[in-house]
Coordinates of C-alpha atoms and ligand atoms in Angstrom, one line a residue:
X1 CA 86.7 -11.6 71.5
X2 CA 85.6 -15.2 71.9
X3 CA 81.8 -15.6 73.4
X4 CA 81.0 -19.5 74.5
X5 CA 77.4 -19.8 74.3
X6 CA 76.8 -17.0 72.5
X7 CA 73.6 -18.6 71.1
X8 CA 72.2 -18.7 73.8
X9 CA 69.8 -16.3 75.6
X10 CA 72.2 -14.0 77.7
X11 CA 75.2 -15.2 75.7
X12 CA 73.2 -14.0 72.6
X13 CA 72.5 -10.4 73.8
X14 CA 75.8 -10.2 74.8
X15 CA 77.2 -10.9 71.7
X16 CA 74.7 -8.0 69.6
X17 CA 75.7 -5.3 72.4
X18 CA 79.9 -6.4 71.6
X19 CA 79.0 -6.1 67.9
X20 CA 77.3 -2.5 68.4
X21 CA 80.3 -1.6 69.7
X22 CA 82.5 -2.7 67.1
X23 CA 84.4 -5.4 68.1
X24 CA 85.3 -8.6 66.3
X25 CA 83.3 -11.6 68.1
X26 CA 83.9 -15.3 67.6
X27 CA 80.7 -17.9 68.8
X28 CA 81.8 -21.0 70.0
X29 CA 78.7 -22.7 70.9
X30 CA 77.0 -26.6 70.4
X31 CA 73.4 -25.3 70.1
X32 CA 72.4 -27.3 72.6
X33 CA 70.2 -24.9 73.9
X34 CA 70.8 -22.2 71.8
X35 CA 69.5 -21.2 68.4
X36 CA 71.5 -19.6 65.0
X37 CA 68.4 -17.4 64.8
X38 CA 69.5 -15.3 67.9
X39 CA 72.3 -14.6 66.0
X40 CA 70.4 -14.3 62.5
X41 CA 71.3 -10.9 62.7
X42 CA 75.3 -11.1 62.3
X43 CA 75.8 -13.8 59.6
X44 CA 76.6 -11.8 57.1
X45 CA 79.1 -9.4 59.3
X46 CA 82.5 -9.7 58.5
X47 CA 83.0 -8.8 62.3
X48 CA 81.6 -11.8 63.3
X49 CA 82.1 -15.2 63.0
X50 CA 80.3 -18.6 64.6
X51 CA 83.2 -21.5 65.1
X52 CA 80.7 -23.7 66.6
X53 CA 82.8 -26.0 69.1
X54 CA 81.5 -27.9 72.6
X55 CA 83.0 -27.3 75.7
X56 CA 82.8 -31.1 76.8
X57 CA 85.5 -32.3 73.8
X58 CA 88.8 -30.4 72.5
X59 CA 88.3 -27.2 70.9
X60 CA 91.4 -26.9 69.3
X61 CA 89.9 -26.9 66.2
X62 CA 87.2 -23.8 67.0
X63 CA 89.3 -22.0 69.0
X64 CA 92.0 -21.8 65.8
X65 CA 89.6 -21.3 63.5
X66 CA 88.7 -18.2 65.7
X67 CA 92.4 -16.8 66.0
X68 CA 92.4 -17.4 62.2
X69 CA 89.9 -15.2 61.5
X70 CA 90.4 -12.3 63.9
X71 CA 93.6 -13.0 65.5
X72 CA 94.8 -13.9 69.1
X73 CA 92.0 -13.5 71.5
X74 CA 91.8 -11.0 73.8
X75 CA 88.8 -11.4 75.9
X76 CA 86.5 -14.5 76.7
X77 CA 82.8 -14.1 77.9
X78 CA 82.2 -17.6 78.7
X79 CA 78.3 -18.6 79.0
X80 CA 78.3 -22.5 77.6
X81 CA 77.0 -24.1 80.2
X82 CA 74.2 -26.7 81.4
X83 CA 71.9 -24.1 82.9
X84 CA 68.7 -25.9 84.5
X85 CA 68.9 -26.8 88.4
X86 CA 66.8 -29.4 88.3
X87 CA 68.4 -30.8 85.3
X88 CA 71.8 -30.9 87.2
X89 CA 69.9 -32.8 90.7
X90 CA 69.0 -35.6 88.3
X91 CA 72.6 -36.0 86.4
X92 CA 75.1 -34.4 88.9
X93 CA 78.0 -35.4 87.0
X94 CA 76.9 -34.2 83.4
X95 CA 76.8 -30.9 85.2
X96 CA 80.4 -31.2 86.3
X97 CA 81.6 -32.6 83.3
X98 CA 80.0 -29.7 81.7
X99 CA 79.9 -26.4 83.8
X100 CA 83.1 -27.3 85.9
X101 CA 85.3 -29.8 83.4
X102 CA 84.5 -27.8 80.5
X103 CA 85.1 -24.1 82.3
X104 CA 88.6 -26.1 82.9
X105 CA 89.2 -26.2 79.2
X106 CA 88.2 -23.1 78.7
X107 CA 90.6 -21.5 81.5
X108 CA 93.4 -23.9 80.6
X109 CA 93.1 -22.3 77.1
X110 CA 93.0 -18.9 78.7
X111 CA 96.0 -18.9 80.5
X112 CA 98.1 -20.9 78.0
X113 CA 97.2 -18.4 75.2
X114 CA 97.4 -15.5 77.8
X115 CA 93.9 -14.1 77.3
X116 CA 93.6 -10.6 78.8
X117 CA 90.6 -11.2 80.4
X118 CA 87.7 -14.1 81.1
X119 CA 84.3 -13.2 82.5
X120 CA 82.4 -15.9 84.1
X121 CA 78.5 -16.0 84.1
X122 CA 78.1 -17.6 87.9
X123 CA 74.5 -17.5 89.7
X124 CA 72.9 -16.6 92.7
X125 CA 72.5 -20.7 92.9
X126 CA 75.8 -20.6 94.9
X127 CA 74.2 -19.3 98.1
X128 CA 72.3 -20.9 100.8
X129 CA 68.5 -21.7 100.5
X130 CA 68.2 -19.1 104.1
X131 CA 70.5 -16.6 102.5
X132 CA 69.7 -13.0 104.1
X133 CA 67.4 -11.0 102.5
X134 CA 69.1 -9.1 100.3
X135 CA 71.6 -11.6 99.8
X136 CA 74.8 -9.8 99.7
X137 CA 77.9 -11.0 98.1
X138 CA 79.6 -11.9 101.4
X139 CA 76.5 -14.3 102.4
X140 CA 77.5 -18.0 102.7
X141 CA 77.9 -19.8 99.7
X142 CA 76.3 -23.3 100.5
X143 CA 74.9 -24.0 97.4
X144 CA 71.2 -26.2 97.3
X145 CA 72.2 -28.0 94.1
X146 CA 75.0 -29.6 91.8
X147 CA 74.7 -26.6 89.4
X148 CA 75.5 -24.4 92.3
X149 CA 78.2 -26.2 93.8
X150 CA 80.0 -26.3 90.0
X151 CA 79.3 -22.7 90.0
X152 CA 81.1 -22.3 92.8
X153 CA 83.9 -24.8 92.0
X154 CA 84.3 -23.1 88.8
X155 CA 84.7 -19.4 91.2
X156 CA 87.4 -21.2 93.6
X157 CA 89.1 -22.3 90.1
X158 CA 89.0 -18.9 89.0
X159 CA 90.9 -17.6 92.1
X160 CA 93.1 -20.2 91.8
X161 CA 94.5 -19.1 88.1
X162 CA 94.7 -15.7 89.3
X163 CA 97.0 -16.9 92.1
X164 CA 98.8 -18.9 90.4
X165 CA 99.0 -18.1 86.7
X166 CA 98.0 -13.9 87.3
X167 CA 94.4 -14.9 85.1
X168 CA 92.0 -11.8 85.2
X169 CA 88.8 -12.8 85.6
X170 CA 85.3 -11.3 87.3
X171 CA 82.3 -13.4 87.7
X172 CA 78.6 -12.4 87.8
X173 CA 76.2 -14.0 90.1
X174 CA 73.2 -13.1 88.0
X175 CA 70.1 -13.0 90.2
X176 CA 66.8 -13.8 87.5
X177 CA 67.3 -12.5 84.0
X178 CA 63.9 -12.3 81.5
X179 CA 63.4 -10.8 78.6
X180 CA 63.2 -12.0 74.8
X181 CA 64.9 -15.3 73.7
X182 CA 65.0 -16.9 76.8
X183 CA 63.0 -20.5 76.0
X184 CA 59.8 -20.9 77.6
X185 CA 59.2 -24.1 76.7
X186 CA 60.5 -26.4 79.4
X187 CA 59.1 -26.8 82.9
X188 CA 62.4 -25.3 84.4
X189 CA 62.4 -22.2 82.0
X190 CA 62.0 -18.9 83.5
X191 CA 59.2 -17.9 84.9
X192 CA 58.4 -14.6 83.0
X193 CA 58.8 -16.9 79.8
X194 CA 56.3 -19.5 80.8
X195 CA 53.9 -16.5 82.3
X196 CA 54.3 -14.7 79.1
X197 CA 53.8 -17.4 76.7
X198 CA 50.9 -19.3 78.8
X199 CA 49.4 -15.7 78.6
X200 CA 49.2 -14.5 75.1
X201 CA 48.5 -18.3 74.4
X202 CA 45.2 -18.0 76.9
X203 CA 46.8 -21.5 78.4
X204 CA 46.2 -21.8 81.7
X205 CA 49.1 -20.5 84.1
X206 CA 50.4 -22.5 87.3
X207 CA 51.5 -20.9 90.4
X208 CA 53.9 -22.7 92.4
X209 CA 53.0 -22.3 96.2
X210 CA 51.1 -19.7 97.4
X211 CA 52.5 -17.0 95.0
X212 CA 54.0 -14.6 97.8
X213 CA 57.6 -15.8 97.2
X214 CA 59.7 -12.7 95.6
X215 CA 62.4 -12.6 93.2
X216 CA 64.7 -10.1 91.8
X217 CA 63.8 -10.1 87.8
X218 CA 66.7 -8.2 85.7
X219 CA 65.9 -7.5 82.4
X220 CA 68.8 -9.1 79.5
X221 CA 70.1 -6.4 78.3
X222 CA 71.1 -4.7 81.5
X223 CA 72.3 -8.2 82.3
X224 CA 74.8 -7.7 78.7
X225 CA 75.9 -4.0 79.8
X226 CA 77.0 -5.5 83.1
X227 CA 78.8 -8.3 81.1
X228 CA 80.3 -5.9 78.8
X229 CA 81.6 -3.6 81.3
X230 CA 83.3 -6.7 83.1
X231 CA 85.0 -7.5 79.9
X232 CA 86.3 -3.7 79.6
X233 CA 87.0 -2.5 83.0
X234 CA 90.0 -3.1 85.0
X235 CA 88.3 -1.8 88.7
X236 CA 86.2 -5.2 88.8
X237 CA 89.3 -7.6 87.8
X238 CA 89.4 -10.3 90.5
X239 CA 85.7 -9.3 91.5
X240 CA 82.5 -11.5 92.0
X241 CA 79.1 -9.4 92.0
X242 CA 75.8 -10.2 92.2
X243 CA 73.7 -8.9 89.3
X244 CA 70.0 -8.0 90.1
X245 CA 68.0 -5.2 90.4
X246 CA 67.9 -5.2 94.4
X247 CA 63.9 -4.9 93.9
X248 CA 62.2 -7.8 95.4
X249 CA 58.3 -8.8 93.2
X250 CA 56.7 -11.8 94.2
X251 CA 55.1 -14.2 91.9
X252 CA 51.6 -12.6 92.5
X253 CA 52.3 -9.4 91.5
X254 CA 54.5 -10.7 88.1
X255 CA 51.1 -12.7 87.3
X256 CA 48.8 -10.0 87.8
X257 CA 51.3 -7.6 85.3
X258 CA 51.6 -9.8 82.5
X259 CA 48.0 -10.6 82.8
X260 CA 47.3 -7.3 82.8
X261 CA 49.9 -6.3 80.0
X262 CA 48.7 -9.4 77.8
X263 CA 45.1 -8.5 77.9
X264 CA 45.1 -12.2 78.7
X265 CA 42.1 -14.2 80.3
X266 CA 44.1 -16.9 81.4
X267 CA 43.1 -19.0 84.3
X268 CA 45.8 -19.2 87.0
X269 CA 45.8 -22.1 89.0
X270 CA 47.5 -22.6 92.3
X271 CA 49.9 -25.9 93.0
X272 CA 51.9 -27.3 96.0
X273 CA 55.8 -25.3 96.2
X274 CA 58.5 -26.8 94.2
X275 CA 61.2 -29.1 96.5
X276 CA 63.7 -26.9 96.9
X277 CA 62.4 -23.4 96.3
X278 CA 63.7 -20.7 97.8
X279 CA 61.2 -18.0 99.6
X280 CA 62.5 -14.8 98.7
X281 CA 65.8 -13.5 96.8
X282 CA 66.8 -10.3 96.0
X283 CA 70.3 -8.9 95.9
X284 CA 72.3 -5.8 97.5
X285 CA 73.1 -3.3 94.6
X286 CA 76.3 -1.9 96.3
X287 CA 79.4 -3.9 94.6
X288 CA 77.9 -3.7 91.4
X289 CA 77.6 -0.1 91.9
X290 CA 81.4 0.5 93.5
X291 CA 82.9 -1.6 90.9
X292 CA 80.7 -1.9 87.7
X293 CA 78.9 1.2 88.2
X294 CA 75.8 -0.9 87.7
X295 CA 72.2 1.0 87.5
X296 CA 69.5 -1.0 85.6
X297 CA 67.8 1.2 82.8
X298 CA 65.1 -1.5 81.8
X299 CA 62.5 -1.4 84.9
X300 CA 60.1 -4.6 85.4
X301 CA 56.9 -2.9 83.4
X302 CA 59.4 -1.6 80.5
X303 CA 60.7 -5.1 80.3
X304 CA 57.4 -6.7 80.3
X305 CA 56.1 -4.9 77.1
X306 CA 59.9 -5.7 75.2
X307 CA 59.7 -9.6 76.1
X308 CA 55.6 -9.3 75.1
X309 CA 56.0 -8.1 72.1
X310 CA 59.1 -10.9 71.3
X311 CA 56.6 -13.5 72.7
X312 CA 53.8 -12.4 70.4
X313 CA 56.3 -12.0 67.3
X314 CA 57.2 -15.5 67.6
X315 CA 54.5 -16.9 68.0
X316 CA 52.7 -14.6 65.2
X317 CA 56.1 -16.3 63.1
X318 CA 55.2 -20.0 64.2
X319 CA 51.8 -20.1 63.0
Ligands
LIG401 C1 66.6 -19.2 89.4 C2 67.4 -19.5 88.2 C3 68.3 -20.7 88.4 C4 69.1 -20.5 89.7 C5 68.2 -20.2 90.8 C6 69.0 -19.9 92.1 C7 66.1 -18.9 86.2 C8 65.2 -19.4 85.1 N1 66.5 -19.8 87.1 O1 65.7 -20.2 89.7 O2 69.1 -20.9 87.3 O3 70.1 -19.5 89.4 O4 67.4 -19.0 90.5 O5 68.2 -19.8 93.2 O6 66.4 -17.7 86.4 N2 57.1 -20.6 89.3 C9 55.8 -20.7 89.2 N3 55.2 -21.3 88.1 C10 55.9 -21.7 87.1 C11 57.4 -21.6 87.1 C12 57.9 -21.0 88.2 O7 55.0 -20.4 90.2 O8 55.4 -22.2 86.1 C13 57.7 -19.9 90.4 C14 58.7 -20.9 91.1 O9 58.1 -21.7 92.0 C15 59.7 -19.8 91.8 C16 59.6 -18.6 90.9 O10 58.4 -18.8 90.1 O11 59.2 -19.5 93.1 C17 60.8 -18.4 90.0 O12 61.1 -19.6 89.3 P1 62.1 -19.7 88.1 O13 62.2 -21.2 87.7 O14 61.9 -18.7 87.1 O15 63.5 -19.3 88.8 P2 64.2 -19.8 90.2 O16 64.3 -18.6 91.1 O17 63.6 -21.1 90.7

């Protein structure tokens, strides 16, 4: 089992849930924006192995030392990517060479090396800034950025392999995923992980807008099972699915929780919308059920208190 990004925050989680289930997982990752202490845990597994390797040059070298260690590979969860929106409006064409050219080398490798099996972590960024509400999988897909448009590029590739070369592949269009590891400390970071650390901090916390835009916050771990499942099960081969929760919270209520969870006196502060938000998003549920049997265990408040506590640890570490 190779995981790309697997230091990262999803492709970290994803890698601890394919560990407690006893496979052998290789990490090929550049920590650009990933950390070796999400993976702290594994080092000294003899199931587990970090080959390090960047998706933008040849990975020959990674990739063998992977098959060295455990032998062929079966399976690829590929997460290495460039994952900010606004990072990808500024430099449209690191985001290709990235997320679309270096998903190439990764599915070039794939099908060469006939690889049973890629998963591809896509985003509800491919869809159109009026998308119905819930956005279902057979919405448009216009996307409103570069990072959406190599998303879906990197989708229309994968459709081509399987036409062409017979590649099994499903792809997740995750919807927005919290919970601990995820990086808080970049103005394009995930909500919940700004909220939470402005919170416990007492910082003051910035509401974009007027706070009654919804989103449909999945917790990381149900994120990995989904993942995993992919990986496993034959019924969603070919698939996309969107991965949410299907319940739509706007950014009022999320404030108010953590708040309220944090004990935190914070001062919240409201600001003019960010260019380019969307209004509301929240997903249909019934293709992840059909073909992934997807049900999310972890709800919002349960969440909340795991992220929290993560937050506080770290910062109780840091100081
Ligand atoms: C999410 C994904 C992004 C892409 C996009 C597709 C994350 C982190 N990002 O962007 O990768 O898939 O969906 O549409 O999951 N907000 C505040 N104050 C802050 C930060 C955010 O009010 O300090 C608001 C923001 O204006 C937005 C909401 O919170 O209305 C969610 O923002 P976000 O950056 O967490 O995620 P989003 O939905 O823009």
């Amino acid at each position: 089992m190779l995981v790309t990004g697997g230091a990262g925050f999803i492709g970290s989680h994803t890698v601890d849930l394919l560990m407690s289930l006893g496979c052998k997982v290789s990490v090929l990752d550049n920590l650009s924006t990933g950390y070796m202490a999400n993976l702290a845990q594994w080092d000294a597994d003899p199931r587990f192995a970090f080959v390090g390797g960047d998706i933008t040059k040849d990975l020959a070298e990674p990739l063998a030392a992977a098959v060295a260690k455990f032998g062929p590979i079966q399976r690829i969860a590929h997460f290495a990517a460039q994952t900010a929106v606004p990072v990808s409006m500024d430099d449209p064409v690191t985001d290709i060479e990235v997320n679309l050219a270096g998903t190439a080398r990764i599915l070039e490798y794939a099908r060469r090396n006939k690889v049973a099996k890629v998963f591809f972590a896509s985003s509800s960024a491919v869809y159109d800034d009026d998308a119905p509400v819930p956005v279902s999988e057979d919405s448009t897909a216009r996307p409103a950025s570069p990072y959406g448009i190599d998303k879906l590029a990197v989708e229309i590739y994968l459709d081509y392999y399987t036409r062409l070369y017979g590649l099994k592949f499903t792809a997740l269009r995750f919807m927005n995923v919290y919970g601990p590891r995820q990086d808080p400390s970049s103005w394009y970071s995930g909500v919940i992980s700004i909220f939470l650390d402005r919170a416990v901090a007492g910082d003051q916390i910035t509401i974009f807008d007027d706070g009654e835009q919804t989103r449909d916050f999945v917790y990381v771990t149900d994120v990995a099972n989904a993942v995993v499942t992919s990986l496993f099960s034959p019924k969603p081969d070919g698939a996309i699915i969107n991965i949410g929760t299907g319940v739509e919270v706007t950014i009022n209520e999320i404030t108010r929780t953590i708040l309220a969870l944090a004990q935190s006196r914070s001062v919240v502060k409201y600001e003019p919308a960010r260019p380019g938000d969307i209004r509301r998003s929240v997903t249909t549920m019934d293709r992840a059920t059909a073909l992934l049997a997807f049900t999310p265990k972890v709800d919002l408040r349960e969440g909340l208190d795991h992220t929290l506590a993560w937050v506080r640890a770290q910062k109780s570490s840091a100081a």
